[in-house]
Amino acid sequence: MVSSAQEPADTSVVRSDSTVVEEQPRKLGYVRRTVREFDRLNTDYIEPQHYIFTVMLQGTYAYDHYSLSTAGSDRQRIAFAPDMNLRVGPYFGWKWIFAGYTFELGNINLSKIKQELDLSIYSSQIGLDLFYRRTGSEYKLRDADFGDNVDASPLNNVPFDGLKAGITGFNVYYIFNHGKFSYPAAFAQSTIQKISCGSWMAGVGYTRNSVELDHDRLQRVIDERLGRGAVKLDSGLMFNSASYHDINLSAGYAYNWVFAKNWLLGASLQAALAYKYSSGNVIGGLKDFSFRDVNIDGIGRFGLVYNCMRWYAGTSVILHSNNYHKPRFSTNNTFGSWNVYVGFNFLLKKKYRQKDAL
């Protein structure tokens, strides 16, 4: 998702080192003074947001790829992915809060529609992303491997509506060089980076992934395409539903390259050390399978933005990779989005209206 944040409409003064320092009247409480510190920045490097509200229209191509596999001499692997269809939706921002909703065009089947609801709260120092995604049931078998003696190519790109998936969670992160580097300038369009700069980042997060697999239907599709009895699914793939929980600590680096006035090319790469646990149901009255492990996940963001403060437009690519590995069972979930957006800021903050009047 492309998120946005608005700087609070507070009076400020500028020190000789060009750092914006918010005035701290004695009547302000400790919490409010602390919140104001979140938006301390160097105006030689970053132009603060001049407006209170913003509206944006965004188009998104979403990518979801699930790979399920078992281990051992009879290793089996099956990969699923839906077609990349266009989703569009409006977004509205006020100060730090920016929320939006997207829906898939051309999909009138409410039971299969893909939905996404995002809420982001940003300051120059700290960011918080809350997300809720539910895929439809329009997956296709993209690749399968049942051993060297089985030709699984007839399964490629075969529609399969027996898989549903969803993800709910949050990420919160800290920008160390927040005075000179603006992460929102690249991925939230709320400020403008004036001089190229980078920063280290660190954060924590939690996600819950849910998967429902109709393994009986999957076995029937395999029988139809490869011949009855050619392949029998491993018991490790015979689960009806599962929930994957992920608690992670992440660290990475981000850089904003200002290659022309009002233009920005940004990139951010983070590696996450994730503790994961999962449980589900298997057939035949067998004990529920479960596994707990620590794995390395990855998050990559790349953005190109034009922002002249009143109007902005751009494109971004966001990719996540989650991995679960155990001797008997493993899965990889790679998902992300390609976004194209255009937005408009309005209602000048008081201090900028005063400057325009001078």
Short mmCIF file of C-alpha atoms in Angstrom, two decimals:
data_model
loop_
_atom_site.label_atom_id
_atom_site.label_comp_id
_atom_site.label_asym_id
_atom_site.label_seq_id
_atom_site.Cartn_x
_atom_site.Cartn_y
_atom_site.Cartn_z
CA MET A 1 0.00 0.00 0.00
CA VAL A 2 1.01 3.57 -0.41
CA SER A 3 0.45 5.44 2.81
CA SER A 4 0.57 9.09 3.65
CA ALA A 5 1.03 11.22 6.74
CA GLN A 6 0.46 14.83 7.47
CA GLU A 7 2.63 16.97 9.73
CA PRO A 8 0.81 18.49 12.71
CA ALA A 9 -0.24 22.11 12.27
CA ASP A 10 1.96 23.56 15.00
CA THR A 11 3.89 26.82 15.25
CA SER A 12 7.67 26.38 15.00
CA VAL A 13 10.91 28.31 15.06
CA VAL A 14 14.13 27.54 13.20
CA ARG A 15 17.50 27.34 14.92
CA SER A 16 20.76 28.32 13.25
CA ASP A 17 21.36 24.66 12.30
CA SER A 18 18.06 24.69 10.31
CA THR A 19 16.43 22.16 12.60
CA VAL A 20 12.73 22.77 13.13
CA VAL A 21 12.10 23.08 16.88
CA GLU A 22 8.52 23.14 17.99
CA GLU A 23 7.68 25.80 20.59
CA GLN A 24 6.93 24.28 23.97
CA PRO A 25 4.48 26.48 25.87
CA ARG A 26 4.41 25.63 29.56
CA LYS A 27 0.74 24.78 29.38
CA LEU A 28 1.44 21.79 27.12
CA GLY A 29 1.50 18.44 28.86
CA TYR A 30 4.35 15.97 28.77
CA VAL A 31 2.60 13.65 26.28
CA ARG A 32 1.95 16.44 23.79
CA ARG A 33 5.53 17.72 24.06
CA THR A 34 6.78 14.18 23.46
CA VAL A 35 4.56 13.80 20.38
CA ARG A 36 5.89 17.06 18.98
CA GLU A 37 9.42 15.72 19.26
CA PHE A 38 8.48 12.98 16.79
CA ASP A 39 8.41 15.59 14.00
CA ARG A 40 11.70 17.38 14.66
CA LEU A 41 13.47 17.65 11.28
CA ASN A 42 16.15 19.55 9.41
CA THR A 43 14.52 21.82 6.84
CA ASP A 44 17.72 21.98 4.78
CA TYR A 45 17.01 18.32 3.90
CA ILE A 46 13.23 17.99 4.25
CA GLU A 47 10.34 20.30 3.37
CA PRO A 48 7.47 19.76 5.85
CA GLN A 49 3.90 19.24 4.72
CA HIS A 50 2.08 22.53 4.11
CA TYR A 51 -1.47 21.17 4.03
CA ILE A 52 -3.83 19.55 6.52
CA PHE A 53 -5.81 17.17 4.26
CA THR A 54 -5.05 15.00 1.27
CA VAL A 55 -7.04 12.77 -1.08
CA MET A 56 -5.59 10.15 -3.39
CA LEU A 57 -6.70 7.62 -5.99
CA GLN A 58 -4.59 4.48 -6.23
CA GLY A 59 -4.50 1.53 -8.58
CA THR A 60 -2.85 -1.67 -7.35
CA TYR A 61 -1.74 -4.91 -8.91
CA ALA A 62 -1.37 -7.42 -6.08
CA TYR A 63 0.89 -10.47 -6.15
CA ASP A 64 0.39 -13.52 -3.92
CA HIS A 65 2.36 -16.75 -4.20
CA TYR A 66 1.99 -19.71 -1.84
CA SER A 67 4.33 -22.68 -1.97
CA LEU A 68 3.63 -25.78 0.17
CA SER A 69 6.13 -28.62 0.38
CA THR A 70 7.02 -31.74 2.33
CA ALA A 71 10.46 -33.21 3.01
CA GLY A 72 12.01 -36.64 2.69
CA SER A 73 12.59 -39.03 -0.18
CA ASP A 74 9.00 -38.55 -1.40
CA ARG A 75 9.19 -34.77 -1.32
CA GLN A 76 6.20 -32.98 -2.81
CA ARG A 77 5.85 -29.27 -3.64
CA ILE A 78 2.85 -27.34 -4.95
CA ALA A 79 2.69 -23.60 -5.71
CA PHE A 80 -0.46 -21.48 -6.00
CA ALA A 81 -0.95 -17.92 -7.22
CA PRO A 82 -3.93 -15.88 -8.46
CA ASP A 83 -3.85 -13.72 -11.57
CA MET A 84 -2.63 -10.16 -11.02
CA ASN A 85 -5.84 -8.16 -11.42
CA LEU A 86 -6.26 -4.42 -10.99
CA ARG A 87 -7.71 -3.08 -7.74
CA VAL A 88 -8.56 0.58 -7.24
CA GLY A 89 -9.69 2.67 -4.33
CA PRO A 90 -9.75 6.11 -2.72
CA TYR A 91 -7.63 7.24 0.21
CA PHE A 92 -8.09 10.17 2.58
CA GLY A 93 -5.49 11.66 4.92
CA TRP A 94 -5.63 14.01 7.90
CA LYS A 95 -2.48 15.02 9.76
CA TRP A 96 -0.81 11.72 10.72
CA ILE A 97 -3.64 9.39 9.72
CA PHE A 98 -4.21 8.06 6.22
CA ALA A 99 -6.75 5.33 5.44
CA GLY A 100 -8.10 3.75 2.28
CA TYR A 101 -9.99 0.86 0.77
CA THR A 102 -9.41 -0.94 -2.52
CA PHE A 103 -11.56 -3.40 -4.44
CA GLU A 104 -11.03 -5.48 -7.55
CA LEU A 105 -12.50 -4.18 -10.79
CA GLY A 106 -14.61 -6.51 -12.91
CA ASN A 107 -15.23 -8.97 -10.10
CA ILE A 108 -18.94 -9.16 -9.28
CA ASN A 109 -18.76 -12.43 -7.34
CA LEU A 110 -18.79 -11.27 -3.72
CA SER A 111 -17.63 -14.67 -2.47
CA LYS A 112 -14.43 -14.39 -4.51
CA ILE A 113 -13.68 -10.67 -4.31
CA LYS A 114 -10.30 -9.60 -2.98
CA GLN A 115 -10.27 -6.87 -0.35
CA GLU A 116 -7.70 -4.74 1.40
CA LEU A 117 -8.05 -2.25 4.23
CA ASP A 118 -5.02 -0.27 5.39
CA LEU A 119 -4.41 2.30 8.11
CA SER A 120 -1.08 4.08 8.51
CA ILE A 121 0.09 6.57 11.11
CA TYR A 122 3.41 8.28 10.46
CA SER A 123 5.68 10.86 12.00
CA SER A 124 9.16 11.64 10.75
CA GLN A 125 10.55 9.44 13.53
CA ILE A 126 8.10 6.55 13.95
CA GLY A 127 5.72 4.77 11.61
CA LEU A 128 2.88 2.32 12.21
CA ASP A 129 1.15 0.18 9.58
CA LEU A 130 -2.05 -1.76 10.27
CA PHE A 131 -3.29 -4.07 7.52
CA TYR A 132 -6.10 -6.48 6.71
CA ARG A 133 -6.03 -8.48 3.47
CA ARG A 134 -8.33 -11.25 2.27
CA THR A 135 -7.72 -12.98 -1.05
CA GLY A 136 -10.49 -14.54 -3.05
CA SER A 137 -10.64 -18.19 -4.05
CA GLU A 138 -9.39 -17.62 -7.62
CA TYR A 139 -5.99 -19.26 -7.29
CA LYS A 140 -4.30 -21.29 -9.99
CA LEU A 141 -1.80 -24.12 -9.72
CA ARG A 142 1.40 -22.53 -10.99
CA ASP A 143 3.95 -25.27 -10.43
CA ALA A 144 4.13 -28.76 -8.93
CA ASP A 145 6.88 -31.26 -8.22
CA PHE A 146 6.11 -34.89 -7.29
CA GLY A 147 9.51 -36.39 -8.07
CA ASP A 148 11.61 -37.11 -11.13
CA ASN A 149 9.33 -39.87 -12.37
CA VAL A 150 6.18 -37.69 -12.54
CA ASP A 151 5.50 -35.12 -15.26
CA ALA A 152 3.45 -32.48 -13.42
CA SER A 153 3.37 -29.94 -16.27
CA PRO A 154 -0.34 -30.64 -17.06
CA LEU A 155 -1.13 -28.95 -13.72
CA ASN A 156 0.47 -25.63 -14.67
CA ASN A 157 -2.01 -22.71 -14.67
CA VAL A 158 -4.98 -24.93 -13.86
CA PRO A 159 -7.69 -22.97 -11.93
CA PHE A 160 -8.11 -24.10 -8.34
CA ASP A 161 -10.75 -22.55 -6.06
CA GLY A 162 -9.95 -24.73 -3.05
CA LEU A 163 -7.45 -22.31 -1.48
CA LYS A 164 -8.27 -19.17 0.49
CA ALA A 165 -5.81 -16.99 2.38
CA GLY A 166 -5.72 -13.89 4.53
CA ILE A 167 -3.32 -11.79 6.57
CA THR A 168 -3.88 -9.43 9.50
CA GLY A 169 -1.25 -7.59 11.48
CA PHE A 170 0.90 -4.55 12.11
CA ASN A 171 4.44 -3.22 11.73
CA VAL A 172 5.96 -0.40 13.77
CA TYR A 173 9.42 0.95 12.99
CA TYR A 174 11.87 3.65 14.07
CA ILE A 175 13.83 5.92 11.68
CA PHE A 176 17.22 6.72 13.21
CA ASN A 177 18.24 9.59 10.90
CA HIS A 178 14.75 11.10 10.92
CA GLY A 179 16.00 14.68 11.05
CA LYS A 180 17.53 14.49 7.56
CA PHE A 181 15.92 11.43 5.99
CA SER A 182 12.18 11.30 5.27
CA TYR A 183 10.73 7.83 4.81
CA PRO A 184 7.24 9.30 4.21
CA ALA A 185 8.64 11.39 1.32
CA ALA A 186 9.23 8.20 -0.65
CA PHE A 187 6.31 6.04 0.45
CA ALA A 188 3.76 8.40 1.98
CA GLN A 189 4.10 11.63 -0.06
CA SER A 190 3.57 13.84 2.98
CA THR A 191 6.94 15.62 2.93
CA ILE A 192 9.51 16.46 0.25
CA GLN A 193 13.11 15.24 0.42
CA LYS A 194 15.28 18.13 -0.81
CA ILE A 195 18.76 16.55 -0.50
CA SER A 196 19.65 12.87 -1.01
CA CYS A 197 20.01 11.04 2.29
CA GLY A 198 19.69 7.63 3.93
CA SER A 199 18.93 6.09 7.31
CA TRP A 200 19.04 2.87 9.28
CA MET A 201 15.69 1.49 10.43
CA ALA A 202 14.54 -0.96 13.09
CA GLY A 203 11.12 -2.26 14.04
CA VAL A 204 8.85 -4.93 15.41
CA GLY A 205 5.75 -6.54 13.96
CA TYR A 206 3.11 -9.22 14.20
CA THR A 207 1.09 -10.96 11.49
CA ARG A 208 -1.48 -13.72 11.44
CA ASN A 209 -1.74 -15.68 8.20
CA SER A 210 -4.76 -17.92 7.66
CA VAL A 211 -4.94 -20.62 5.00
CA GLU A 212 -7.81 -22.91 4.04
CA LEU A 213 -6.99 -25.81 1.70
CA ASP A 214 -9.50 -28.26 0.26
CA HIS A 215 -7.09 -31.18 -0.14
CA ASP A 216 -9.84 -33.52 -1.41
CA ARG A 217 -10.50 -31.15 -4.30
CA LEU A 218 -6.76 -30.83 -4.90
CA GLN A 219 -6.45 -34.62 -5.11
CA ARG A 220 -9.32 -34.74 -7.62
CA VAL A 221 -7.64 -32.12 -9.82
CA ILE A 222 -4.40 -34.10 -9.72
CA ASP A 223 -6.25 -37.31 -10.65
CA GLU A 224 -8.01 -35.56 -13.54
CA ARG A 225 -4.83 -34.07 -15.00
CA LEU A 226 -2.24 -36.75 -14.24
CA GLY A 227 -4.38 -39.88 -14.07
CA ARG A 228 -5.97 -41.63 -11.12
CA GLY A 229 -3.36 -43.18 -8.85
CA ALA A 230 -0.42 -41.37 -10.44
CA VAL A 231 0.17 -39.21 -7.34
CA LYS A 232 -1.17 -39.45 -3.81
CA LEU A 233 -0.82 -36.32 -1.70
CA ASP A 234 1.55 -36.57 1.23
CA SER A 235 -0.18 -36.50 4.62
CA GLY A 236 1.72 -33.30 5.42
CA LEU A 237 -0.38 -31.48 2.80
CA MET A 238 -3.68 -32.91 4.04
CA PHE A 239 -4.82 -30.09 6.31
CA ASN A 240 -8.13 -28.26 6.12
CA SER A 241 -7.09 -24.99 7.71
CA ALA A 242 -4.11 -23.46 9.44
CA SER A 243 -3.13 -20.22 11.17
CA TYR A 244 0.41 -18.96 10.95
CA HIS A 245 1.55 -16.44 13.56
CA ASP A 246 4.66 -14.33 13.11
CA ILE A 247 6.40 -12.15 15.71
CA ASN A 248 9.43 -10.40 14.26
CA LEU A 249 12.27 -7.98 14.88
CA SER A 250 13.47 -6.19 11.75
CA ALA A 251 16.42 -4.02 10.74
CA GLY A 252 17.42 -2.44 7.46
CA TYR A 253 18.51 0.59 5.50
CA ALA A 254 16.62 3.09 3.35
CA TYR A 255 17.90 5.72 0.93
CA ASN A 256 16.22 8.62 -0.89
CA TRP A 257 17.90 9.83 -4.10
CA VAL A 258 16.79 13.30 -5.17
CA PHE A 259 17.81 13.28 -8.84
CA ALA A 260 15.85 16.38 -9.93
CA LYS A 261 13.69 19.07 -8.33
CA ASN A 262 10.53 17.52 -6.82
CA TRP A 263 11.63 14.06 -8.03
CA LEU A 264 12.63 11.22 -5.71
CA LEU A 265 13.73 7.61 -6.13
CA GLY A 266 13.58 5.72 -2.84
CA ALA A 267 14.52 2.21 -1.78
CA SER A 268 14.23 0.34 1.52
CA LEU A 269 15.43 -3.17 2.39
CA GLN A 270 14.77 -4.88 5.73
CA ALA A 271 15.56 -8.32 7.07
CA ALA A 272 13.38 -9.68 9.87
CA LEU A 273 14.27 -12.28 12.47
CA ALA A 274 10.88 -13.91 12.97
CA TYR A 275 9.60 -16.33 15.56
CA LYS A 276 6.72 -18.31 14.05
CA TYR A 277 4.23 -20.85 15.24
CA SER A 278 1.35 -22.54 13.49
CA SER A 279 -1.41 -25.09 14.06
CA GLY A 280 -4.00 -26.69 11.86
CA ASN A 281 -6.15 -29.74 11.25
CA VAL A 282 -5.30 -32.93 9.38
CA ILE A 283 -7.54 -35.78 8.26
CA GLY A 284 -8.10 -39.19 9.77
CA GLY A 285 -8.30 -38.08 13.39
CA LEU A 286 -4.53 -37.58 13.50
CA LYS A 287 -3.01 -35.10 15.90
CA ASP A 288 -2.99 -31.49 14.66
CA PHE A 289 0.31 -30.62 13.03
CA SER A 290 2.25 -27.73 14.58
CA PHE A 291 5.69 -26.22 14.30
CA ARG A 292 7.64 -23.45 15.99
CA ASP A 293 10.76 -21.97 14.57
CA VAL A 294 12.83 -18.87 13.91
CA ASN A 295 13.31 -17.86 10.27
CA ILE A 296 14.57 -14.94 8.23
CA ASP A 297 11.99 -12.91 6.31
CA GLY A 298 12.47 -9.96 4.01
CA ILE A 299 10.73 -6.70 3.11
CA GLY A 300 11.63 -4.56 0.10
CA ARG A 301 10.16 -1.22 -0.96
CA PHE A 302 10.97 0.80 -4.08
CA GLY A 303 9.31 4.07 -5.03
CA LEU A 304 9.42 6.82 -7.67
CA VAL A 305 7.65 10.06 -6.68
CA TYR A 306 6.96 13.49 -8.14
CA ASN A 307 5.75 15.89 -5.44
CA CYS A 308 5.32 19.65 -5.85
CA MET A 309 3.48 19.88 -2.50
CA ARG A 310 0.02 20.68 -3.89
CA TRP A 311 -0.04 17.70 -6.29
CA TYR A 312 1.85 14.43 -6.19
CA ALA A 313 2.01 11.26 -8.29
CA GLY A 314 4.16 8.19 -8.40
CA THR A 315 4.56 4.46 -8.37
CA SER A 316 5.91 1.95 -5.85
CA VAL A 317 6.65 -1.75 -5.50
CA ILE A 318 6.40 -3.46 -2.11
CA LEU A 319 7.42 -7.10 -1.58
CA HIS A 320 7.26 -9.34 1.52
CA SER A 321 8.69 -12.83 1.85
CA ASN A 322 7.68 -15.11 4.76
CA ASN A 323 9.27 -18.51 5.26
CA TYR A 324 8.37 -21.46 7.51
CA HIS A 325 10.64 -24.50 7.66
CA LYS A 326 10.44 -27.76 9.53
CA PRO A 327 11.78 -31.20 8.60
CA ARG A 328 8.30 -32.52 7.74
CA PHE A 329 6.61 -29.47 6.29
CA SER A 330 7.50 -26.02 4.96
CA THR A 331 5.83 -23.13 3.22
CA ASN A 332 6.84 -19.89 1.57
CA ASN A 333 4.49 -16.95 1.12
CA THR A 334 5.67 -14.12 -1.12
CA PHE A 335 3.23 -11.27 -1.54
CA GLY A 336 3.37 -7.67 -2.58
CA SER A 337 1.92 -4.95 -4.73
CA TRP A 338 2.67 -2.57 -7.54
CA ASN A 339 0.94 0.76 -6.92
CA VAL A 340 0.29 3.74 -9.17
CA TYR A 341 -1.28 6.81 -7.56
CA VAL A 342 -2.12 10.48 -7.91
CA GLY A 343 -3.12 12.79 -5.07
CA PHE A 344 -4.03 16.31 -4.09
CA ASN A 345 -3.31 18.21 -0.84
CA PHE A 346 -5.64 20.96 0.34
CA LEU A 347 -6.35 23.42 3.18
CA LEU A 348 -3.10 25.18 4.05
CA LYS A 349 -1.93 25.07 7.64
CA LYS A 350 -2.25 28.31 9.55
CA LYS A 351 1.45 29.13 9.64
CA TYR A 352 1.73 28.77 5.84
CA ARG A 353 -1.39 30.88 5.26
CA GLN A 354 0.24 33.57 7.36
CA LYS A 355 3.42 33.38 5.29
CA ASP A 356 1.45 33.67 2.04
CA ALA A 357 -0.33 36.75 3.40
CA LEU A 358 2.97 38.57 4.09
#
